[in-house]
Coordinates of C-alpha atoms and ligand atoms in Angstrom, one line a residue:
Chain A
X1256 CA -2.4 17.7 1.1
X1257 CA 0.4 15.7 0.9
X1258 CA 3.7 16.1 -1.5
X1259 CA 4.0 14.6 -5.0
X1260 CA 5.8 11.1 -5.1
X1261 CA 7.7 10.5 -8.1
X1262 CA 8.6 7.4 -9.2
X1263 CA 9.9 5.8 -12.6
X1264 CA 6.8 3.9 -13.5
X1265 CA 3.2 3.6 -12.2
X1266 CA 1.3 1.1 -11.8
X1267 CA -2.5 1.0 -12.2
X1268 CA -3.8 -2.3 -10.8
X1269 CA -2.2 -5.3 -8.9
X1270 CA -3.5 -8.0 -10.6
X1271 CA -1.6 -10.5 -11.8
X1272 CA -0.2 -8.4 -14.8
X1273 CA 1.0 -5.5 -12.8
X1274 CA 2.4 -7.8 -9.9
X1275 CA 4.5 -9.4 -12.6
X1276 CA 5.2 -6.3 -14.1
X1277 CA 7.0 -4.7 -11.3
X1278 CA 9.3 -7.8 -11.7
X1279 CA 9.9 -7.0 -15.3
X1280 CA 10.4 -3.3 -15.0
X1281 CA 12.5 -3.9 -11.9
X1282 CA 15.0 -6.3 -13.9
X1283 CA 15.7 -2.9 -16.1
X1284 CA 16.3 -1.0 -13.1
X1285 CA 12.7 0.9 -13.7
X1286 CA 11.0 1.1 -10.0
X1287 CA 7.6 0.8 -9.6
X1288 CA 4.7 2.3 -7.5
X1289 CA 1.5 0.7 -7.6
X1290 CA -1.9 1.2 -7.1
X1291 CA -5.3 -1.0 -6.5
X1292 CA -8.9 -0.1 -4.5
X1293 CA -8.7 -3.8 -3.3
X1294 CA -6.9 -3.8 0.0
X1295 CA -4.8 -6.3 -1.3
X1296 CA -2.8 -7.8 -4.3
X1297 CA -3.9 -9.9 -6.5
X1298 CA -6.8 -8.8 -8.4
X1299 CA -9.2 -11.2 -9.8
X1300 CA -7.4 -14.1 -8.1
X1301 CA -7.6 -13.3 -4.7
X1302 CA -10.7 -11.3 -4.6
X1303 CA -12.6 -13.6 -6.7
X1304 CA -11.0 -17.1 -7.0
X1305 CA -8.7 -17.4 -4.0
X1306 CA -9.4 -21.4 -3.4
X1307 CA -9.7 -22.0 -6.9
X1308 CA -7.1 -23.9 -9.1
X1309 CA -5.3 -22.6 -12.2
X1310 CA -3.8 -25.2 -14.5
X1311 CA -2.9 -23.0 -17.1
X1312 CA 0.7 -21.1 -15.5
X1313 CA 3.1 -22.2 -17.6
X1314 CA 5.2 -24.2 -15.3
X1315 CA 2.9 -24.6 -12.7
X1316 CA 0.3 -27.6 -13.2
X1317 CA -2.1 -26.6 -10.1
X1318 CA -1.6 -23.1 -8.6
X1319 CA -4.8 -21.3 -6.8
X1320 CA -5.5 -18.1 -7.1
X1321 CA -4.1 -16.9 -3.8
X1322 CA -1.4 -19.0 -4.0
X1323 CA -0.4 -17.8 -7.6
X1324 CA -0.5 -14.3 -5.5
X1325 CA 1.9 -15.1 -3.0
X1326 CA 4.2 -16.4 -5.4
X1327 CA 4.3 -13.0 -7.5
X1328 CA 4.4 -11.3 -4.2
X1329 CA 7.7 -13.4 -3.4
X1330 CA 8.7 -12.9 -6.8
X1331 CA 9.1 -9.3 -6.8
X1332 CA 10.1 -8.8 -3.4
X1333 CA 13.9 -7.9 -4.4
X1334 CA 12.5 -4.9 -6.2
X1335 CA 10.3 -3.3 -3.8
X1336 CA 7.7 -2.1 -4.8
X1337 CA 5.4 0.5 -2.9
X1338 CA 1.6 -0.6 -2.8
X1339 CA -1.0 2.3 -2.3
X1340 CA -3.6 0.1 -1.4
X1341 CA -7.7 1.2 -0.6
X1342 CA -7.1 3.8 -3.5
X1343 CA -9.1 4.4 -6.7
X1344 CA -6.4 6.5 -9.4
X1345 CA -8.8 8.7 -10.5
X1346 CA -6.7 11.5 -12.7
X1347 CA -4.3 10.9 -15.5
X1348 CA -2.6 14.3 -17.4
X1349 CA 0.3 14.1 -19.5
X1350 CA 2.7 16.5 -18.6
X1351 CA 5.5 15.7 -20.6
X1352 CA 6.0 15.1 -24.9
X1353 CA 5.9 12.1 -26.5
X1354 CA 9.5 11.6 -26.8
X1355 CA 10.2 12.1 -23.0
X1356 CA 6.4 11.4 -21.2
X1357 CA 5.5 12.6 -18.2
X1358 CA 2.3 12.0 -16.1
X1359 CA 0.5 13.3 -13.3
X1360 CA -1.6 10.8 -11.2
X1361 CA -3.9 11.4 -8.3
X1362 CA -5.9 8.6 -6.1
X1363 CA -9.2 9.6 -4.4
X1364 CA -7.2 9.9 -1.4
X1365 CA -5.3 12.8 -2.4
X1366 CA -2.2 11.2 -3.4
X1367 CA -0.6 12.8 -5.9
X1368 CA 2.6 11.3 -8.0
X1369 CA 4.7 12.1 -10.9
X1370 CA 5.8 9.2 -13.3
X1371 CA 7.5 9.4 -16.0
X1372 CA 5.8 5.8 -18.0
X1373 CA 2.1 4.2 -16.4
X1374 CA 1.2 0.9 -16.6
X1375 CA -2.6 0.7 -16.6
X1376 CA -2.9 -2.7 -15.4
X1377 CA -6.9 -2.3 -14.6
X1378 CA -7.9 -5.5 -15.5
X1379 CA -12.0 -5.6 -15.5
X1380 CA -12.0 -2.5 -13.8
X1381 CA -11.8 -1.1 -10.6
X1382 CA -13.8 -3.7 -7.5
X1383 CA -16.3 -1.9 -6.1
X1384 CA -19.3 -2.3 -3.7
X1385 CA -22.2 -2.9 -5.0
X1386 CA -25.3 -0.3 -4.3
X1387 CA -28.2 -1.4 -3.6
X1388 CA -31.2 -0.6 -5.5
X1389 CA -33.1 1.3 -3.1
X1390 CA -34.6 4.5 -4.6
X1391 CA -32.8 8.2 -4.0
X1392 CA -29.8 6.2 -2.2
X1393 CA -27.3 8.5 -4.5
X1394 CA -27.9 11.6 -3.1
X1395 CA -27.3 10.1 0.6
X1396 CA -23.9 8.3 0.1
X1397 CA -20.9 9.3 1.6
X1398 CA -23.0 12.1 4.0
X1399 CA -24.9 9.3 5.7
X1400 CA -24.9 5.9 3.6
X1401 CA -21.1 4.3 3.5
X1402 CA -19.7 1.5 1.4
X1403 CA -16.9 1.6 4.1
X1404 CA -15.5 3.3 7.1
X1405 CA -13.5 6.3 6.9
X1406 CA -13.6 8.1 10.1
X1407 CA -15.5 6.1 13.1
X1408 CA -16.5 9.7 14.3
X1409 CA -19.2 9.8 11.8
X1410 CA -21.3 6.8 14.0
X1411 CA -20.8 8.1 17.1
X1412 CA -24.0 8.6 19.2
X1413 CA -26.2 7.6 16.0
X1414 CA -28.5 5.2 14.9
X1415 CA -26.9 2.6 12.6
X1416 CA -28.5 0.4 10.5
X1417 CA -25.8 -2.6 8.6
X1418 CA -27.3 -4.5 6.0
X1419 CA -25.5 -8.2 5.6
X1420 CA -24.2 -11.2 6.8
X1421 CA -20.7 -11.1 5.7
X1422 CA -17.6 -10.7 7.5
X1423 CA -17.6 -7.0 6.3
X1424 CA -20.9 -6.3 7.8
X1425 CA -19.9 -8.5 11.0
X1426 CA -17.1 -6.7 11.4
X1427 CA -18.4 -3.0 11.3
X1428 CA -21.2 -4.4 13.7
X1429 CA -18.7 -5.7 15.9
X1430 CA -16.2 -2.4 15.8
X1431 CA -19.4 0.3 15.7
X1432 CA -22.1 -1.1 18.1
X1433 CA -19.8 0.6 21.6
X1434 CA -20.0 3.7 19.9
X1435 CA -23.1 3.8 18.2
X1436 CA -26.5 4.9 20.0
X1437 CA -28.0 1.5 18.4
X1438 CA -27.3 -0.6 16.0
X1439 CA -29.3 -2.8 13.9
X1440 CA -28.2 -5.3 11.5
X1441 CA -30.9 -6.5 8.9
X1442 CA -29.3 -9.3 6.7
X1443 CA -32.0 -12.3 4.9
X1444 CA -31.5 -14.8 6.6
X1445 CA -30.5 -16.1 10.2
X1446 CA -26.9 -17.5 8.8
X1447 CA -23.5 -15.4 8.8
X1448 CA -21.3 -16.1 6.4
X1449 CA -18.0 -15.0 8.3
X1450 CA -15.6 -15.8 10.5
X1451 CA -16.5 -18.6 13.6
X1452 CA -15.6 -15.7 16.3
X1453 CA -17.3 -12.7 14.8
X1454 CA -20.5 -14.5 14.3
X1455 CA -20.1 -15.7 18.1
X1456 CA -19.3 -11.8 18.8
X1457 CA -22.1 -11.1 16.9
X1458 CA -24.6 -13.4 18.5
X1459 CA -23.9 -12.7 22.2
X1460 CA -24.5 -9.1 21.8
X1461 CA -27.9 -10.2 19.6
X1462 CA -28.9 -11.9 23.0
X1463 CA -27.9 -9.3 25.6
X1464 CA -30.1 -7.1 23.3
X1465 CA -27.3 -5.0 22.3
X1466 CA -27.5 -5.5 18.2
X1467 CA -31.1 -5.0 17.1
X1468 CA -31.1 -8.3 14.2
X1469 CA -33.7 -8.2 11.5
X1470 CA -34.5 -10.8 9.4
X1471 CA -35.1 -8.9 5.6
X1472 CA -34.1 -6.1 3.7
X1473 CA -34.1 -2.5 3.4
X1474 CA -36.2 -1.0 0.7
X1475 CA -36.6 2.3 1.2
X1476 CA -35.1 5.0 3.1
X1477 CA -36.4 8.9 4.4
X1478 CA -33.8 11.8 5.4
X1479 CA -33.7 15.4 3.8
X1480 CA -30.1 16.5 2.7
X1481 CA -28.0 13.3 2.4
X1482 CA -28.8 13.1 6.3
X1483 CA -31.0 9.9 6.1
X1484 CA -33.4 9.7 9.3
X1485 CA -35.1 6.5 8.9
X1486 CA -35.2 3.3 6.7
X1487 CA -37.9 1.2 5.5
X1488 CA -37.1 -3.0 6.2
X1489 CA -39.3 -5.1 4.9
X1490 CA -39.5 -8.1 7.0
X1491 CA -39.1 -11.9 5.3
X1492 CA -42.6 -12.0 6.7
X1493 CA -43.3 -8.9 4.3
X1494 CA -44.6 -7.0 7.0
X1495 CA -42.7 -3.2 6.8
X1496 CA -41.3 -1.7 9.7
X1497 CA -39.6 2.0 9.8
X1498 CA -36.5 2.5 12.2
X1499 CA -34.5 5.5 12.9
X1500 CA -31.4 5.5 11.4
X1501 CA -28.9 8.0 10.8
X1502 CA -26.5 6.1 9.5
X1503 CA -26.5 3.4 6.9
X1504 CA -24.1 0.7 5.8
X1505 CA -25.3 -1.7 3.4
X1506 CA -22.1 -4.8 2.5
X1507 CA -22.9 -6.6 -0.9
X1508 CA -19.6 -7.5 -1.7
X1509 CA -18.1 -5.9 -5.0
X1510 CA -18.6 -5.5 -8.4
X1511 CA -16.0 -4.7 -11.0
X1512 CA -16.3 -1.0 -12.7
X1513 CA -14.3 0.1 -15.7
X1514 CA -14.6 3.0 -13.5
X1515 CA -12.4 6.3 -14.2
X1516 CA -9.9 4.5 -16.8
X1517 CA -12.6 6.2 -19.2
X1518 CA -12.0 9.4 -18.2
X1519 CA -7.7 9.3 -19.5
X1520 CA -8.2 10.5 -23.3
X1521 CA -6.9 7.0 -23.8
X1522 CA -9.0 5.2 -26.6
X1523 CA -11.8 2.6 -26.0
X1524 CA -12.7 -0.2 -27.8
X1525 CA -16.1 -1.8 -25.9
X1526 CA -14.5 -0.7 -22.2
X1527 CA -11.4 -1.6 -23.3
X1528 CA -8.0 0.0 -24.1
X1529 CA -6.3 -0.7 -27.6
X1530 CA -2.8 -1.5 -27.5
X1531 CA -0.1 -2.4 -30.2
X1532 CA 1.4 -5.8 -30.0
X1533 CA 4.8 -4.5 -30.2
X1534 CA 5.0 -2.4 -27.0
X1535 CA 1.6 -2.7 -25.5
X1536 CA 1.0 1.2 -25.9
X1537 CA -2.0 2.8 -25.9
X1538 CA -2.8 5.6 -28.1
X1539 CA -0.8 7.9 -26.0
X1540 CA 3.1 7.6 -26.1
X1541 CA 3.7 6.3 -22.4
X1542 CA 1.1 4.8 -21.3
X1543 CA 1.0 1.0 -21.8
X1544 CA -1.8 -1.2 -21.2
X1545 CA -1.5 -5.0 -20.1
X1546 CA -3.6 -7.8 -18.8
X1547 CA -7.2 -8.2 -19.1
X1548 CA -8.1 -4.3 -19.7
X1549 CA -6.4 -4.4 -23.1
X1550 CA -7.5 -5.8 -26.7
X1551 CA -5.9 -6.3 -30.1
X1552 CA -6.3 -8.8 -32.6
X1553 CA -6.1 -12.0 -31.4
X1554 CA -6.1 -11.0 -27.8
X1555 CA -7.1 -13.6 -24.8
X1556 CA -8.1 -12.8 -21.1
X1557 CA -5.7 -14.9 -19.9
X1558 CA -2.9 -14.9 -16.9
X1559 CA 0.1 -16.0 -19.0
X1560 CA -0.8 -12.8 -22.0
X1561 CA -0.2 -10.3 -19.4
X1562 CA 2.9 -11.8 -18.0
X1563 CA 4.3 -11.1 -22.2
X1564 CA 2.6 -8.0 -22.2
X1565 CA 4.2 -6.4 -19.3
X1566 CA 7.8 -7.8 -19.9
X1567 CA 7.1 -6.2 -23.8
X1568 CA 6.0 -3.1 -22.9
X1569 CA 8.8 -2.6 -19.9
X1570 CA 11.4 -2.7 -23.2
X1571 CA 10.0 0.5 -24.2
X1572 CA 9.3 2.0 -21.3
X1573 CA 13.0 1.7 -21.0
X1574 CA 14.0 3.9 -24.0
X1575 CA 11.6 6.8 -22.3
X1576 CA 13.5 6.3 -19.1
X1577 CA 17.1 5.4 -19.9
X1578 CA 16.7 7.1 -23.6
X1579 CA 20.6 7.0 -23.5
X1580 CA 21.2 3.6 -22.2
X1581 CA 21.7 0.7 -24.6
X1582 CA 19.6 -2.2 -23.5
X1583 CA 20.7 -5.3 -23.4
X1584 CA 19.3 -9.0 -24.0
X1585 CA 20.2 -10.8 -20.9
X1586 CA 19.1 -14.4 -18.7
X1587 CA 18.2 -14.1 -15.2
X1588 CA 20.3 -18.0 -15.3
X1589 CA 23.6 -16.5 -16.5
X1590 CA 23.6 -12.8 -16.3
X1591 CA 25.5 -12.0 -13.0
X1592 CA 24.2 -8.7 -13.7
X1593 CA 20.3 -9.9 -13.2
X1594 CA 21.0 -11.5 -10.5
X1595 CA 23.1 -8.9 -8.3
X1596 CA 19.3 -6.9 -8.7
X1597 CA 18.0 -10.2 -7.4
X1598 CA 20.2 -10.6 -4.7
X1599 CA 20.8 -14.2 -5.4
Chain B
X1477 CA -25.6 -1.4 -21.2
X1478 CA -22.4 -1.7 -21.4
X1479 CA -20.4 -3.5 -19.1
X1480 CA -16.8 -4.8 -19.1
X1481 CA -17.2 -8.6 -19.5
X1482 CA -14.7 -10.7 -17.8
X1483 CA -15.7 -14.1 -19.5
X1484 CA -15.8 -14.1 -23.3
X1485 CA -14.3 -17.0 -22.9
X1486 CA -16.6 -18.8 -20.7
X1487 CA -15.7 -22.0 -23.1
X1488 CA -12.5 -21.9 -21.9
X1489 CA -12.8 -22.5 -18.0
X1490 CA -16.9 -23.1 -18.0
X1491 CA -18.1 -26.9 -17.2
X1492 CA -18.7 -28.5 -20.8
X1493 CA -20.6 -31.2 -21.7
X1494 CA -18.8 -34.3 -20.6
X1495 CA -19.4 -37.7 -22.9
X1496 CA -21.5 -38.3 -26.0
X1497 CA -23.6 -35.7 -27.9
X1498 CA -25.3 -33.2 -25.7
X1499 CA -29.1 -32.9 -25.9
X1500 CA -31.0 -29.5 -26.0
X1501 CA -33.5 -27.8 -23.2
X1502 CA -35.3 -24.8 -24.4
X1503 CA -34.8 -22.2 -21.5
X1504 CA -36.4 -18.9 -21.1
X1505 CA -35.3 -15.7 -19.9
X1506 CA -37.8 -13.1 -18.7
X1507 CA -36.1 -10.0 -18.2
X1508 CA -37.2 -7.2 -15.9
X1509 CA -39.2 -5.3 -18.5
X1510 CA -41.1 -8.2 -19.4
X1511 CA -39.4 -9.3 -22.6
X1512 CA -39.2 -12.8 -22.5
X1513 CA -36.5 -14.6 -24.9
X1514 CA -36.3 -18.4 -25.7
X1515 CA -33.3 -20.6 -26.6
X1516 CA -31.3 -23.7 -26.3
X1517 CA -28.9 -24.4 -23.8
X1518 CA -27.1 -27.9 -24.3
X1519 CA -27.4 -30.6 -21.3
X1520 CA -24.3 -30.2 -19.0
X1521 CA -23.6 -26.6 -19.4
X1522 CA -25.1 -24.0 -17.3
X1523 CA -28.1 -21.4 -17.3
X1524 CA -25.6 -18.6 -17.1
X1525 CA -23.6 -20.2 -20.1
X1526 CA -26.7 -20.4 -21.9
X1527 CA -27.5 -16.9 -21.2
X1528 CA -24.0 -15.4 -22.0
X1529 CA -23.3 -17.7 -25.2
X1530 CA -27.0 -16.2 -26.5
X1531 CA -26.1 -12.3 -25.3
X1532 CA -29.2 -12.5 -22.9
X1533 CA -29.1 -9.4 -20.8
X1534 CA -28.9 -8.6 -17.4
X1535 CA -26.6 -11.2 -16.4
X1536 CA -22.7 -10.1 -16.5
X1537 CA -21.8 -12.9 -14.6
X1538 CA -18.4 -11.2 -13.5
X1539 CA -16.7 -14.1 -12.3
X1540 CA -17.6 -16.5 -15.0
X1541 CA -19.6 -19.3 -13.3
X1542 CA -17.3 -19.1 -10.1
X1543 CA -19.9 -19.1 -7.7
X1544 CA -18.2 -15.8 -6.4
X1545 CA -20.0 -12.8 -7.8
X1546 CA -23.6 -13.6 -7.4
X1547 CA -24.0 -11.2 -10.5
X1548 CA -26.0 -14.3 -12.7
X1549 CA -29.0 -14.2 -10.2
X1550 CA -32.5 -15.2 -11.5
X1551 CA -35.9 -15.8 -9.8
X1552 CA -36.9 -19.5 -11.0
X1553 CA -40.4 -19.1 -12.3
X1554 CA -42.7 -21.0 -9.4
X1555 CA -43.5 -24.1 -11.3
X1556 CA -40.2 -24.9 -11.8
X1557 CA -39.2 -24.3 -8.4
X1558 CA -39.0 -28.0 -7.6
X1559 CA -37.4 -29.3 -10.5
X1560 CA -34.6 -27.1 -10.6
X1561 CA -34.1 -27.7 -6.5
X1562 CA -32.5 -26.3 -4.2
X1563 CA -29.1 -24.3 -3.9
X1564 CA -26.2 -25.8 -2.4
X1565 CA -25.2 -24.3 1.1
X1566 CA -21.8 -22.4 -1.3
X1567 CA -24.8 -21.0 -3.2
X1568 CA -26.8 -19.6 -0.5
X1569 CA -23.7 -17.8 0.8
X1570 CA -22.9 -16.1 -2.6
X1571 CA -27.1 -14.9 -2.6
X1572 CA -25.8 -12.6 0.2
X1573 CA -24.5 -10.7 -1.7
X1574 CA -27.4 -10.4 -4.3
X1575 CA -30.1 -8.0 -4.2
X1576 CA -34.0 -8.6 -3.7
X1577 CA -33.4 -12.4 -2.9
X1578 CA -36.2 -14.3 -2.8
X1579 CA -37.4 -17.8 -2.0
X1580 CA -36.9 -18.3 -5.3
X1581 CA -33.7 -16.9 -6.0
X1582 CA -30.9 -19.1 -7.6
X1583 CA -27.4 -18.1 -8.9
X1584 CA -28.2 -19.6 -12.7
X1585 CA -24.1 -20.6 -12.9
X1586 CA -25.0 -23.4 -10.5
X1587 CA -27.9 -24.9 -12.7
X1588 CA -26.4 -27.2 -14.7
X1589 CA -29.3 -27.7 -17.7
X1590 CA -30.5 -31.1 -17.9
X1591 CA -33.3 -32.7 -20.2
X1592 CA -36.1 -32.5 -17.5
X1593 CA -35.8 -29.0 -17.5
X1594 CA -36.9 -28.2 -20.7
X1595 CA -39.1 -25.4 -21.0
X1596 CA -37.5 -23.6 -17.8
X1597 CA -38.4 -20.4 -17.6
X1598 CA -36.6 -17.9 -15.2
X1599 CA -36.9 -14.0 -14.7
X1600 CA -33.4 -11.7 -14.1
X1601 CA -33.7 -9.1 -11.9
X1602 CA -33.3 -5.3 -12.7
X1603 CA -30.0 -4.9 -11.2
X1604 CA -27.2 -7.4 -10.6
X1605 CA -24.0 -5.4 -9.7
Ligands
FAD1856 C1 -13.4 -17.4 -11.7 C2 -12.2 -17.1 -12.7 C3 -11.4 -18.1 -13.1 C4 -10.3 -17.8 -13.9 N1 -9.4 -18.8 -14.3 C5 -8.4 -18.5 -15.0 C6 -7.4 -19.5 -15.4 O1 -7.6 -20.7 -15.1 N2 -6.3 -19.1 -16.2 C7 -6.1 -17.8 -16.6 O2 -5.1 -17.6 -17.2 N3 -7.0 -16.8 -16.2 C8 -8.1 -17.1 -15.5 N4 -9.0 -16.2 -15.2 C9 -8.8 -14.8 -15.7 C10 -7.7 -14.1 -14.9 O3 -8.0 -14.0 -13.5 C11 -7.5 -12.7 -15.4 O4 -7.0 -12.8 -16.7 C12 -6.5 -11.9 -14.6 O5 -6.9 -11.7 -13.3 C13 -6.2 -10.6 -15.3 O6 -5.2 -9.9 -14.5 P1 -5.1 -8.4 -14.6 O7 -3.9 -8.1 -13.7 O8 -5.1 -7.9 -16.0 O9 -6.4 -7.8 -13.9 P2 -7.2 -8.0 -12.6 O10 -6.9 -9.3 -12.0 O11 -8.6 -7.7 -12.9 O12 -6.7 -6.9 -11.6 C14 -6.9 -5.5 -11.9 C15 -6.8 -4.7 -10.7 O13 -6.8 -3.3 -11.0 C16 -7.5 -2.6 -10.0 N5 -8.0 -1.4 -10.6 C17 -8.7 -1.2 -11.8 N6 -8.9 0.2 -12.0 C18 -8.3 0.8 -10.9 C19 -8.2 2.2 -10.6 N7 -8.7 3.2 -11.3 N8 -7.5 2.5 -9.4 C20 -7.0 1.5 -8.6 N9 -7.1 0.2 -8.9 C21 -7.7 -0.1 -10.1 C22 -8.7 -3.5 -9.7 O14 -9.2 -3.2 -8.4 C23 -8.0 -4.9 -9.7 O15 -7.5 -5.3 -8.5 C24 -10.1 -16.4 -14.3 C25 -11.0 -15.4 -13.9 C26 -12.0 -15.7 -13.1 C27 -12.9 -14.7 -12.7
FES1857 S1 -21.4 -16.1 -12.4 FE1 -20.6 -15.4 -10.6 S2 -21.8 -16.3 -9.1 FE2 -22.6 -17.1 -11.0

């Protein structure tokens, strides 16, 4: 297990309202950690929208939502932040009182840290994949159905079976089929949505009979224990036909979870967290709530409402972490002081 | 259920009627116990507005008619099949990622409700996400 990390101010989410709020924190000398299950920043933007365009940044008349990413990313570069990426938080306990909070925080990968203010940033919820709905498939994931990869190992010498045609299920054909003892990929139609050289990949070990392809779906599956033994794939020609499979991987792409946010004593109004509109706080003193996972009256799911949010609530996060320092009103244009902690 | 909806303000971003007073289809959603319930979606909006602006369930519609979640997905009852048409190539990517997709599976963001589809009927499946 490894050691706490302590840090100033956590971060639940990097979305758009927790990327911008490392930049806000960070101009108050507050550092940040922060956290997201996506494998990358950005949140709704780049895992849902990446191409699109955004008219509505103030001061930006066509951003996409990548692109509005990158900038944020750029942004907050001078106050380096540390992402924990592929890691759901999962635990929230106060430690400290509500004059001088405290918090403990631990992912689903183990990693524990100790902050003294958290931003849930959570947006919609945590992404997660999608499960299919194929009867008794609870009791078999993580023992022999994965959403993702963890340890290779596991596939070695097994029957696999991969259900998609996206670059995820390309690419875990692709990296397990030399250590698998077969590998069959069952996906709906003869058309890969994924990169030109994977699907290439992908074909020339269909031909040399290497990757077992089926055109349909799985709809049941047979194991005792978790350990599955064989699945069920019904053919597009509805014609069922049972293979031996140990393992199972099936890649429907994500779906967005409120997910353990529930579970932190914090209030809920309809999956969402209630917040003044003074300081963004949530019922308990020290834990702030911005972007599209809060409500209060009035409130809108948009971009720009968490960018005020989080440069709100970082004021008061301020008076738990400097409760002695005087804050002061300054402009990044004129304050020499801003701009020395933005090295320009 | 309950389930954290991203696009309460599908008014906001979601294609609106463009020019002149829209018209009304009557569309109906069959959901996967059977219930069917009728209403009126206006000409250049979408079946997935329709659905969301009358709290028809079983389609969240996480990403809000982005063609990016494939959480809208309904089976287009069979006579209808060939009025509504087919989905773009963008479209049959995003059905990837749905579940039980069949021949006539469409993502109802991308039907945009015109007049000769009044009286569509389509069924939701039982699970989207
Ligand atoms: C198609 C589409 C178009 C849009 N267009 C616009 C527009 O034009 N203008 C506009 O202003 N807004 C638009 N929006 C809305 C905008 O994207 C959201 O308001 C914005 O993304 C909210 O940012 P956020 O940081 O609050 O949350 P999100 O972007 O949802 O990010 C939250 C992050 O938190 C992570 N997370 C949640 N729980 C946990 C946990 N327990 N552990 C670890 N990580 C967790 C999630 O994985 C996610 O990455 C659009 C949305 C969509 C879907
Ligand atoms: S609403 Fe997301 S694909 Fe239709």
């Amino acid at each position: 297990m490894s050691e706490t990390i302590e840090t100033d101010a956590l971060i639940v989410g990097a979305g758009p309202a927790g990327l911008f709020a490392v930049f806000e924190l960070g101009l108050l000398d507050i550092r940040a950690h922060v956290i997201d299950i996506l494998p990358r920043a950005g949140g709704q933007c780049s895992e849902l929208y990446p191409e699109k365009p955004i008219y509505d940044i103030p001061g930006h008349p066509l951003v996409t939502g990548q692109g509005l990413t990158d900038n944020l990313l750029e942004q907050i570069k001078p106050f380096n932040p540390t992402f924990h990426f592929n890691e759901m938080v999962e635990t929230l306990t106060p430690t400290g009182t509500p004059e001088q909070p405290s918090f403990e925080v631990t992912t689903d990968a183990g990693t524990k840290f100790k902050a003294k203010v958290v931003f849930v940033a959570a947006g919609g919820g945590s992404f997660q994949p999608k499960k299919p709905p194929i009867a008794g498939i609870e009791a078999y994931e993580n023992k022999s159905v994965f959403y993702a990869v963890r340890r290779m190992e596991d596939f070695r010498d097994r029957d696999v079976v991969i259900v998609g045609g996206g670059d995820s299920a390309l690419d875990w054909t692709l990296n397990l089929q030399p250590i698998a003892k077969s590998l069959t990929l069952v996906h709906r139609r003869d058309q890969f949505r994924a990169a030109p050289h994977s699907v290439n990949a992908l074909q020339e070990l269909i031909a040399a009979k290497k990757v077992d392809f089926r055109l349909g779906q799985v709809t049941a599956i047979e194991g005792a224990d978790g350990e599955l033994s064989s699945v069920t794939i019904r053919g597009n020609d509805n014609v069922d036909t049972v293979v031996s499979a140990h393992r199972m991987m099936p890649f429907f792409g994500l779906t967005m979870k409120l997910g353990p946010v529930a579970d932190w004593g914090l209030n809920l109004n309809e999956n969402l967290v209630p917040v003044d509109t003074e300081k963004f706080e949530t019922n308990h003193p020290g834990i702030f709530a911005i972007g599209d996972i809060n409500t209060y009256p009035g409130k809108l799911k948009l971009i720009l409402c968490g960018f005020h949010e989080g440069a709100l609530a970082a004021q008061k996060a301020h008076r738990y972490i400097f409760p002695d320092k005087k804050l002061l009103f300054q402009y990044t244009t004129s304050s020499t002081n801003l701009q020395k902690k933005l090295g320009v | 259920m309950v389930k954290t909806s991203l696009y309460d303000q599908a008014n906001r971003y979601g294609a609106e009627p463009g020019g002149g007073a829209p018209t009304k289809a009557k569309i109906t959603f069959v959901d996967s116990h059977g219930q069917a319930r009728t209403v009126e979606g206006e000409t250049g909006s979408t079946v997935m507005e329709t659905a969301r602006r009358n709290d028809i369930p079983e389609i969240p519609a996480e990403c809000g008619g982005a063609c990016a979640c494939a959480t809208c997905h309904v089976y287009v009852d069979e006579a209808w099949v060939e009025k509504v048409g087919k989905p773009s190539q963008m479209e049959e990517d995003m059905l990837d990622f749905a579940f039980d997709v069949k021949p006539n599976s469409r993502l109802s963001c991308q039907i945009t409700v015109r007049p000769e589809l009044d009286g569509l009927v389509v069924t939701t499946p039982s699970q989207q996400g």
